[in-house]
Short mmCIF file of N, CA and C in Angstrom, two decimals:
data_model
loop_
_atom_site.label_atom_id
_atom_site.label_comp_id
_atom_site.label_asym_id
_atom_site.label_seq_id
_atom_site.Cartn_x
_atom_site.Cartn_y
_atom_site.Cartn_z
N GLN A 1 0.83 -1.21 0.00
CA GLN A 1 0.00 0.00 0.00
C GLN A 1 0.86 1.26 0.00
N VAL A 2 1.72 1.37 1.01
CA VAL A 2 2.66 2.49 1.05
C VAL A 2 3.79 2.19 0.08
N GLN A 3 4.17 3.18 -0.68
CA GLN A 3 5.13 2.97 -1.74
C GLN A 3 5.97 4.22 -1.98
N LEU A 4 7.24 4.01 -2.30
CA LEU A 4 8.12 5.07 -2.74
C LEU A 4 8.46 4.81 -4.20
N VAL A 5 8.30 5.82 -5.01
CA VAL A 5 8.55 5.69 -6.43
C VAL A 5 9.52 6.77 -6.88
N GLU A 6 10.67 6.34 -7.40
CA GLU A 6 11.66 7.27 -7.91
C GLU A 6 11.43 7.53 -9.39
N SER A 7 11.84 8.70 -9.82
CA SER A 7 11.78 9.04 -11.23
C SER A 7 12.82 10.11 -11.51
N GLY A 8 13.11 10.31 -12.78
CA GLY A 8 14.01 11.38 -13.19
C GLY A 8 15.38 10.93 -13.64
N GLY A 9 15.67 9.65 -13.53
CA GLY A 9 16.95 9.17 -13.98
C GLY A 9 17.05 9.16 -15.50
N GLY A 10 18.25 8.91 -15.98
CA GLY A 10 18.47 8.88 -17.41
C GLY A 10 19.92 8.99 -17.76
N LEU A 11 20.17 9.23 -19.03
CA LEU A 11 21.52 9.39 -19.55
C LEU A 11 21.84 10.87 -19.70
N VAL A 12 22.98 11.27 -19.17
CA VAL A 12 23.38 12.67 -19.23
C VAL A 12 24.88 12.74 -19.46
N GLN A 13 25.32 13.80 -20.12
CA GLN A 13 26.74 14.00 -20.36
C GLN A 13 27.44 14.53 -19.12
N PRO A 14 28.73 14.26 -18.99
CA PRO A 14 29.47 14.85 -17.87
C PRO A 14 29.28 16.36 -17.82
N GLY A 15 29.08 16.86 -16.62
CA GLY A 15 28.82 18.27 -16.43
C GLY A 15 27.35 18.64 -16.48
N GLY A 16 26.52 17.70 -16.89
CA GLY A 16 25.10 17.95 -16.98
C GLY A 16 24.39 17.82 -15.65
N SER A 17 23.08 17.94 -15.70
CA SER A 17 22.27 17.92 -14.50
C SER A 17 21.07 17.00 -14.66
N LEU A 18 20.63 16.46 -13.55
CA LEU A 18 19.40 15.69 -13.46
C LEU A 18 18.72 16.01 -12.15
N ARG A 19 17.42 15.87 -12.14
CA ARG A 19 16.66 16.05 -10.92
C ARG A 19 15.84 14.79 -10.66
N LEU A 20 16.15 14.12 -9.58
CA LEU A 20 15.43 12.92 -9.20
C LEU A 20 14.30 13.26 -8.24
N SER A 21 13.21 12.54 -8.38
CA SER A 21 12.07 12.71 -7.49
C SER A 21 11.74 11.40 -6.82
N CYS A 22 11.28 11.48 -5.60
CA CYS A 22 10.84 10.31 -4.85
C CYS A 22 9.51 10.66 -4.21
N ALA A 23 8.46 10.05 -4.72
CA ALA A 23 7.12 10.34 -4.24
C ALA A 23 6.61 9.20 -3.36
N ALA A 24 6.16 9.55 -2.19
CA ALA A 24 5.56 8.58 -1.28
C ALA A 24 4.05 8.60 -1.45
N SER A 25 3.47 7.43 -1.57
CA SER A 25 2.03 7.34 -1.75
C SER A 25 1.47 6.26 -0.83
N GLY A 26 0.16 6.30 -0.65
CA GLY A 26 -0.52 5.35 0.20
C GLY A 26 -1.04 6.00 1.46
N SER A 27 -1.41 5.17 2.42
CA SER A 27 -1.95 5.64 3.69
C SER A 27 -0.81 6.00 4.62
N ILE A 28 -0.26 7.18 4.42
CA ILE A 28 0.89 7.65 5.18
C ILE A 28 0.44 8.60 6.28
N PHE A 29 0.83 8.29 7.49
CA PHE A 29 0.48 9.12 8.63
C PHE A 29 1.66 9.88 9.21
N GLY A 30 2.84 9.55 8.77
CA GLY A 30 4.01 10.25 9.24
C GLY A 30 5.22 9.92 8.39
N ILE A 31 6.10 10.89 8.25
CA ILE A 31 7.34 10.71 7.51
C ILE A 31 8.50 11.21 8.37
N ASN A 32 9.46 10.35 8.58
CA ASN A 32 10.64 10.72 9.33
C ASN A 32 11.76 11.05 8.35
N ASN A 33 12.97 10.66 8.67
CA ASN A 33 14.10 10.97 7.80
C ASN A 33 13.96 10.25 6.46
N MET A 34 14.44 10.90 5.43
CA MET A 34 14.47 10.28 4.11
C MET A 34 15.84 10.51 3.50
N GLY A 35 16.18 9.65 2.58
CA GLY A 35 17.50 9.77 1.99
C GLY A 35 17.58 9.16 0.61
N TRP A 36 18.65 9.53 -0.07
CA TRP A 36 18.99 8.96 -1.36
C TRP A 36 20.26 8.14 -1.22
N TYR A 37 20.24 6.95 -1.78
CA TYR A 37 21.38 6.06 -1.82
C TYR A 37 21.68 5.73 -3.27
N ARG A 38 22.89 5.26 -3.51
CA ARG A 38 23.22 4.81 -4.85
C ARG A 38 24.11 3.58 -4.78
N GLN A 39 24.01 2.79 -5.82
CA GLN A 39 24.79 1.58 -5.91
C GLN A 39 25.28 1.41 -7.33
N ALA A 40 26.59 1.45 -7.49
CA ALA A 40 27.21 1.23 -8.77
C ALA A 40 27.53 -0.25 -8.93
N PRO A 41 27.67 -0.71 -10.16
CA PRO A 41 27.98 -2.13 -10.39
C PRO A 41 29.23 -2.57 -9.63
N GLY A 42 29.11 -3.66 -8.90
CA GLY A 42 30.23 -4.20 -8.15
C GLY A 42 30.57 -3.47 -6.88
N LYS A 43 29.76 -2.50 -6.48
CA LYS A 43 30.04 -1.73 -5.29
C LYS A 43 28.87 -1.78 -4.32
N GLN A 44 29.14 -1.40 -3.09
CA GLN A 44 28.10 -1.40 -2.07
C GLN A 44 27.18 -0.21 -2.25
N ARG A 45 26.04 -0.29 -1.61
CA ARG A 45 25.09 0.80 -1.61
C ARG A 45 25.53 1.86 -0.61
N ASP A 46 25.66 3.08 -1.06
CA ASP A 46 26.15 4.17 -0.23
C ASP A 46 25.13 5.27 -0.10
N LEU A 47 25.16 5.91 1.05
CA LEU A 47 24.31 7.08 1.26
C LEU A 47 24.84 8.26 0.45
N VAL A 48 23.96 8.90 -0.27
CA VAL A 48 24.30 10.08 -1.04
C VAL A 48 23.91 11.34 -0.28
N ALA A 49 22.69 11.38 0.17
CA ALA A 49 22.18 12.54 0.88
C ALA A 49 20.99 12.14 1.73
N SER A 50 20.79 12.84 2.81
CA SER A 50 19.64 12.58 3.67
C SER A 50 19.06 13.90 4.14
N ILE A 51 17.81 13.83 4.53
CA ILE A 51 17.13 15.02 5.05
C ILE A 51 16.20 14.59 6.17
N THR A 52 16.25 15.31 7.27
CA THR A 52 15.40 15.00 8.40
C THR A 52 14.04 15.65 8.23
N ARG A 53 13.13 15.29 9.08
CA ARG A 53 11.80 15.88 9.01
C ARG A 53 11.84 17.37 9.32
N GLY A 54 12.88 17.81 10.00
CA GLY A 54 13.06 19.22 10.28
C GLY A 54 13.81 19.98 9.21
N GLY A 55 14.30 19.27 8.21
CA GLY A 55 14.96 19.92 7.09
C GLY A 55 16.47 19.91 7.13
N SER A 56 17.07 19.32 8.16
CA SER A 56 18.52 19.23 8.20
C SER A 56 19.01 18.24 7.16
N THR A 57 20.10 18.58 6.50
CA THR A 57 20.61 17.75 5.41
C THR A 57 22.01 17.26 5.69
N ASN A 58 22.35 16.17 5.04
CA ASN A 58 23.67 15.59 5.15
C ASN A 58 24.04 15.01 3.79
N TYR A 59 25.32 15.15 3.41
CA TYR A 59 25.76 14.72 2.11
C TYR A 59 27.04 13.91 2.20
N ALA A 60 27.17 12.98 1.29
CA ALA A 60 28.45 12.32 1.12
C ALA A 60 29.46 13.32 0.61
N ASP A 61 30.71 13.17 1.02
CA ASP A 61 31.74 14.11 0.61
C ASP A 61 31.86 14.20 -0.90
N SER A 62 31.62 13.10 -1.57
CA SER A 62 31.80 13.06 -3.01
C SER A 62 30.79 13.89 -3.79
N VAL A 63 29.70 14.28 -3.14
CA VAL A 63 28.66 15.03 -3.85
C VAL A 63 28.43 16.41 -3.27
N LYS A 64 29.12 16.75 -2.21
CA LYS A 64 28.94 18.07 -1.60
C LYS A 64 29.26 19.17 -2.61
N GLY A 65 28.39 20.16 -2.64
CA GLY A 65 28.56 21.26 -3.56
C GLY A 65 27.97 21.01 -4.92
N ARG A 66 27.61 19.77 -5.21
CA ARG A 66 27.04 19.43 -6.51
C ARG A 66 25.59 18.96 -6.42
N PHE A 67 25.27 18.24 -5.35
CA PHE A 67 23.93 17.69 -5.17
C PHE A 67 23.20 18.44 -4.08
N THR A 68 21.90 18.53 -4.22
CA THR A 68 21.05 19.15 -3.21
C THR A 68 19.81 18.31 -2.98
N ILE A 69 19.59 17.92 -1.73
CA ILE A 69 18.38 17.19 -1.38
C ILE A 69 17.38 18.17 -0.81
N SER A 70 16.13 17.99 -1.15
CA SER A 70 15.08 18.85 -0.64
C SER A 70 13.80 18.05 -0.48
N ARG A 71 12.86 18.65 0.20
CA ARG A 71 11.61 17.94 0.49
C ARG A 71 10.43 18.88 0.37
N ASP A 72 9.37 18.39 -0.22
CA ASP A 72 8.11 19.11 -0.29
C ASP A 72 7.11 18.29 0.50
N SER A 73 6.90 18.67 1.75
CA SER A 73 6.05 17.90 2.64
C SER A 73 4.61 17.83 2.15
N ALA A 74 4.14 18.90 1.53
CA ALA A 74 2.77 18.93 1.04
C ALA A 74 2.54 17.89 -0.05
N LYS A 75 3.59 17.56 -0.79
CA LYS A 75 3.49 16.58 -1.86
C LYS A 75 4.05 15.22 -1.48
N ASN A 76 4.54 15.09 -0.24
CA ASN A 76 5.18 13.85 0.20
C ASN A 76 6.26 13.41 -0.78
N THR A 77 7.06 14.35 -1.18
CA THR A 77 8.05 14.11 -2.21
C THR A 77 9.41 14.64 -1.78
N VAL A 78 10.44 13.87 -2.06
CA VAL A 78 11.82 14.25 -1.82
C VAL A 78 12.52 14.33 -3.17
N TYR A 79 13.39 15.32 -3.31
CA TYR A 79 14.09 15.54 -4.56
C TYR A 79 15.60 15.46 -4.35
N LEU A 80 16.27 15.14 -5.42
CA LEU A 80 17.72 15.21 -5.44
C LEU A 80 18.14 15.92 -6.72
N GLN A 81 18.57 17.16 -6.57
CA GLN A 81 19.08 17.92 -7.70
C GLN A 81 20.56 17.60 -7.85
N MET A 82 20.94 17.11 -9.00
CA MET A 82 22.31 16.70 -9.26
C MET A 82 22.89 17.57 -10.36
N ASN A 83 23.90 18.33 -10.02
CA ASN A 83 24.58 19.20 -10.97
C ASN A 83 26.03 18.77 -11.14
N SER A 84 26.65 19.25 -12.20
CA SER A 84 28.05 18.94 -12.47
C SER A 84 28.32 17.45 -12.38
N LEU A 85 27.49 16.69 -13.02
CA LEU A 85 27.58 15.23 -12.91
C LEU A 85 28.87 14.70 -13.51
N LYS A 86 29.39 13.68 -12.88
CA LYS A 86 30.62 13.02 -13.28
C LYS A 86 30.34 11.57 -13.63
N PRO A 87 31.19 10.96 -14.44
CA PRO A 87 30.99 9.53 -14.76
C PRO A 87 30.90 8.65 -13.52
N GLU A 88 31.63 9.00 -12.47
CA GLU A 88 31.60 8.21 -11.25
C GLU A 88 30.29 8.32 -10.49
N ASP A 89 29.42 9.22 -10.91
CA ASP A 89 28.08 9.31 -10.33
C ASP A 89 27.14 8.26 -10.91
N THR A 90 27.58 7.56 -11.93
CA THR A 90 26.75 6.54 -12.56
C THR A 90 26.41 5.45 -11.56
N ALA A 91 25.13 5.20 -11.39
CA ALA A 91 24.66 4.21 -10.42
C ALA A 91 23.15 4.12 -10.50
N VAL A 92 22.61 3.14 -9.82
CA VAL A 92 21.19 3.10 -9.56
C VAL A 92 20.94 3.87 -8.28
N TYR A 93 20.06 4.83 -8.33
CA TYR A 93 19.76 5.67 -7.18
C TYR A 93 18.46 5.21 -6.54
N TYR A 94 18.51 5.03 -5.23
CA TYR A 94 17.37 4.55 -4.48
C TYR A 94 16.93 5.58 -3.45
N CYS A 95 15.65 5.72 -3.32
CA CYS A 95 15.07 6.55 -2.28
C CYS A 95 14.69 5.67 -1.11
N SER A 96 14.93 6.14 0.10
CA SER A 96 14.58 5.40 1.30
C SER A 96 13.96 6.35 2.32
N GLY A 97 13.02 5.83 3.07
CA GLY A 97 12.40 6.66 4.08
C GLY A 97 11.75 5.85 5.17
N LEU A 98 11.67 6.46 6.35
CA LEU A 98 10.97 5.87 7.47
C LEU A 98 9.57 6.47 7.48
N LEU A 99 8.59 5.64 7.19
CA LEU A 99 7.21 6.08 7.04
C LEU A 99 6.31 5.35 8.01
N ALA A 100 5.26 6.02 8.42
CA ALA A 100 4.28 5.44 9.32
C ALA A 100 2.97 5.17 8.60
N ASP A 101 2.49 3.94 8.72
CA ASP A 101 1.18 3.54 8.24
C ASP A 101 0.37 3.18 9.47
N GLY A 102 -0.48 4.09 9.91
CA GLY A 102 -1.15 3.91 11.18
C GLY A 102 -0.15 4.05 12.30
N SER A 103 -0.10 3.08 13.20
CA SER A 103 0.84 3.09 14.30
C SER A 103 2.13 2.35 13.99
N ARG A 104 2.26 1.84 12.79
CA ARG A 104 3.39 1.02 12.41
C ARG A 104 4.38 1.83 11.58
N TRP A 105 5.61 1.90 12.05
CA TRP A 105 6.69 2.56 11.33
C TRP A 105 7.54 1.53 10.62
N SER A 106 7.84 1.81 9.39
CA SER A 106 8.64 0.90 8.59
C SER A 106 9.55 1.69 7.66
N THR A 107 10.68 1.08 7.33
CA THR A 107 11.58 1.65 6.35
C THR A 107 11.18 1.14 4.97
N TYR A 108 11.02 2.07 4.05
CA TYR A 108 10.63 1.72 2.70
C TYR A 108 11.73 2.10 1.73
N TRP A 109 11.80 1.35 0.66
CA TRP A 109 12.75 1.60 -0.40
C TRP A 109 12.04 1.66 -1.74
N GLY A 110 12.47 2.58 -2.56
CA GLY A 110 11.96 2.63 -3.92
C GLY A 110 12.62 1.57 -4.78
N GLN A 111 12.16 1.46 -6.00
CA GLN A 111 12.67 0.44 -6.90
C GLN A 111 13.99 0.84 -7.56
N GLY A 112 14.34 2.09 -7.46
CA GLY A 112 15.58 2.57 -8.02
C GLY A 112 15.39 3.19 -9.39
N THR A 113 16.24 4.14 -9.70
CA THR A 113 16.24 4.76 -11.02
C THR A 113 17.69 4.89 -11.49
N GLN A 114 17.92 4.52 -12.72
CA GLN A 114 19.27 4.48 -13.27
C GLN A 114 19.73 5.87 -13.68
N VAL A 115 20.92 6.23 -13.24
CA VAL A 115 21.58 7.46 -13.67
C VAL A 115 22.88 7.06 -14.35
N THR A 116 23.02 7.45 -15.59
CA THR A 116 24.23 7.15 -16.35
C THR A 116 24.84 8.44 -16.85
N VAL A 117 26.08 8.67 -16.48
CA VAL A 117 26.81 9.87 -16.89
C VAL A 117 27.91 9.44 -17.85
N SER A 118 27.75 9.78 -19.09
CA SER A 118 28.68 9.33 -20.11
C SER A 118 28.62 10.25 -21.31
N SER A 119 29.77 10.42 -21.95
CA SER A 119 29.84 11.20 -23.17
C SER A 119 29.73 10.31 -24.40
#
């Protein structure tokens, strides 16, 4: 019922930009921290950026100054603006969040969206 759906991935040239969206849907009664993770082929899944319910943000060193995470609470949507993209940013990007369905809190993951940075 509760679901996170990512969108906005695609193929972009080095130096380009993409904006990822993560929309939460279903019977949601509360949203805690949310974050973006990425996983490149043969590598572990790493945290890219996170945002608390109060709006505090945290970024991996590799994306600081280039990526911006934001949240639109009215739309139950989290965004990741990615600028100055590099080939090493190529990965599947996943949205994750702690959401409440009634009195039950659970961590949810989106299905992932592919970001490919290549010339």
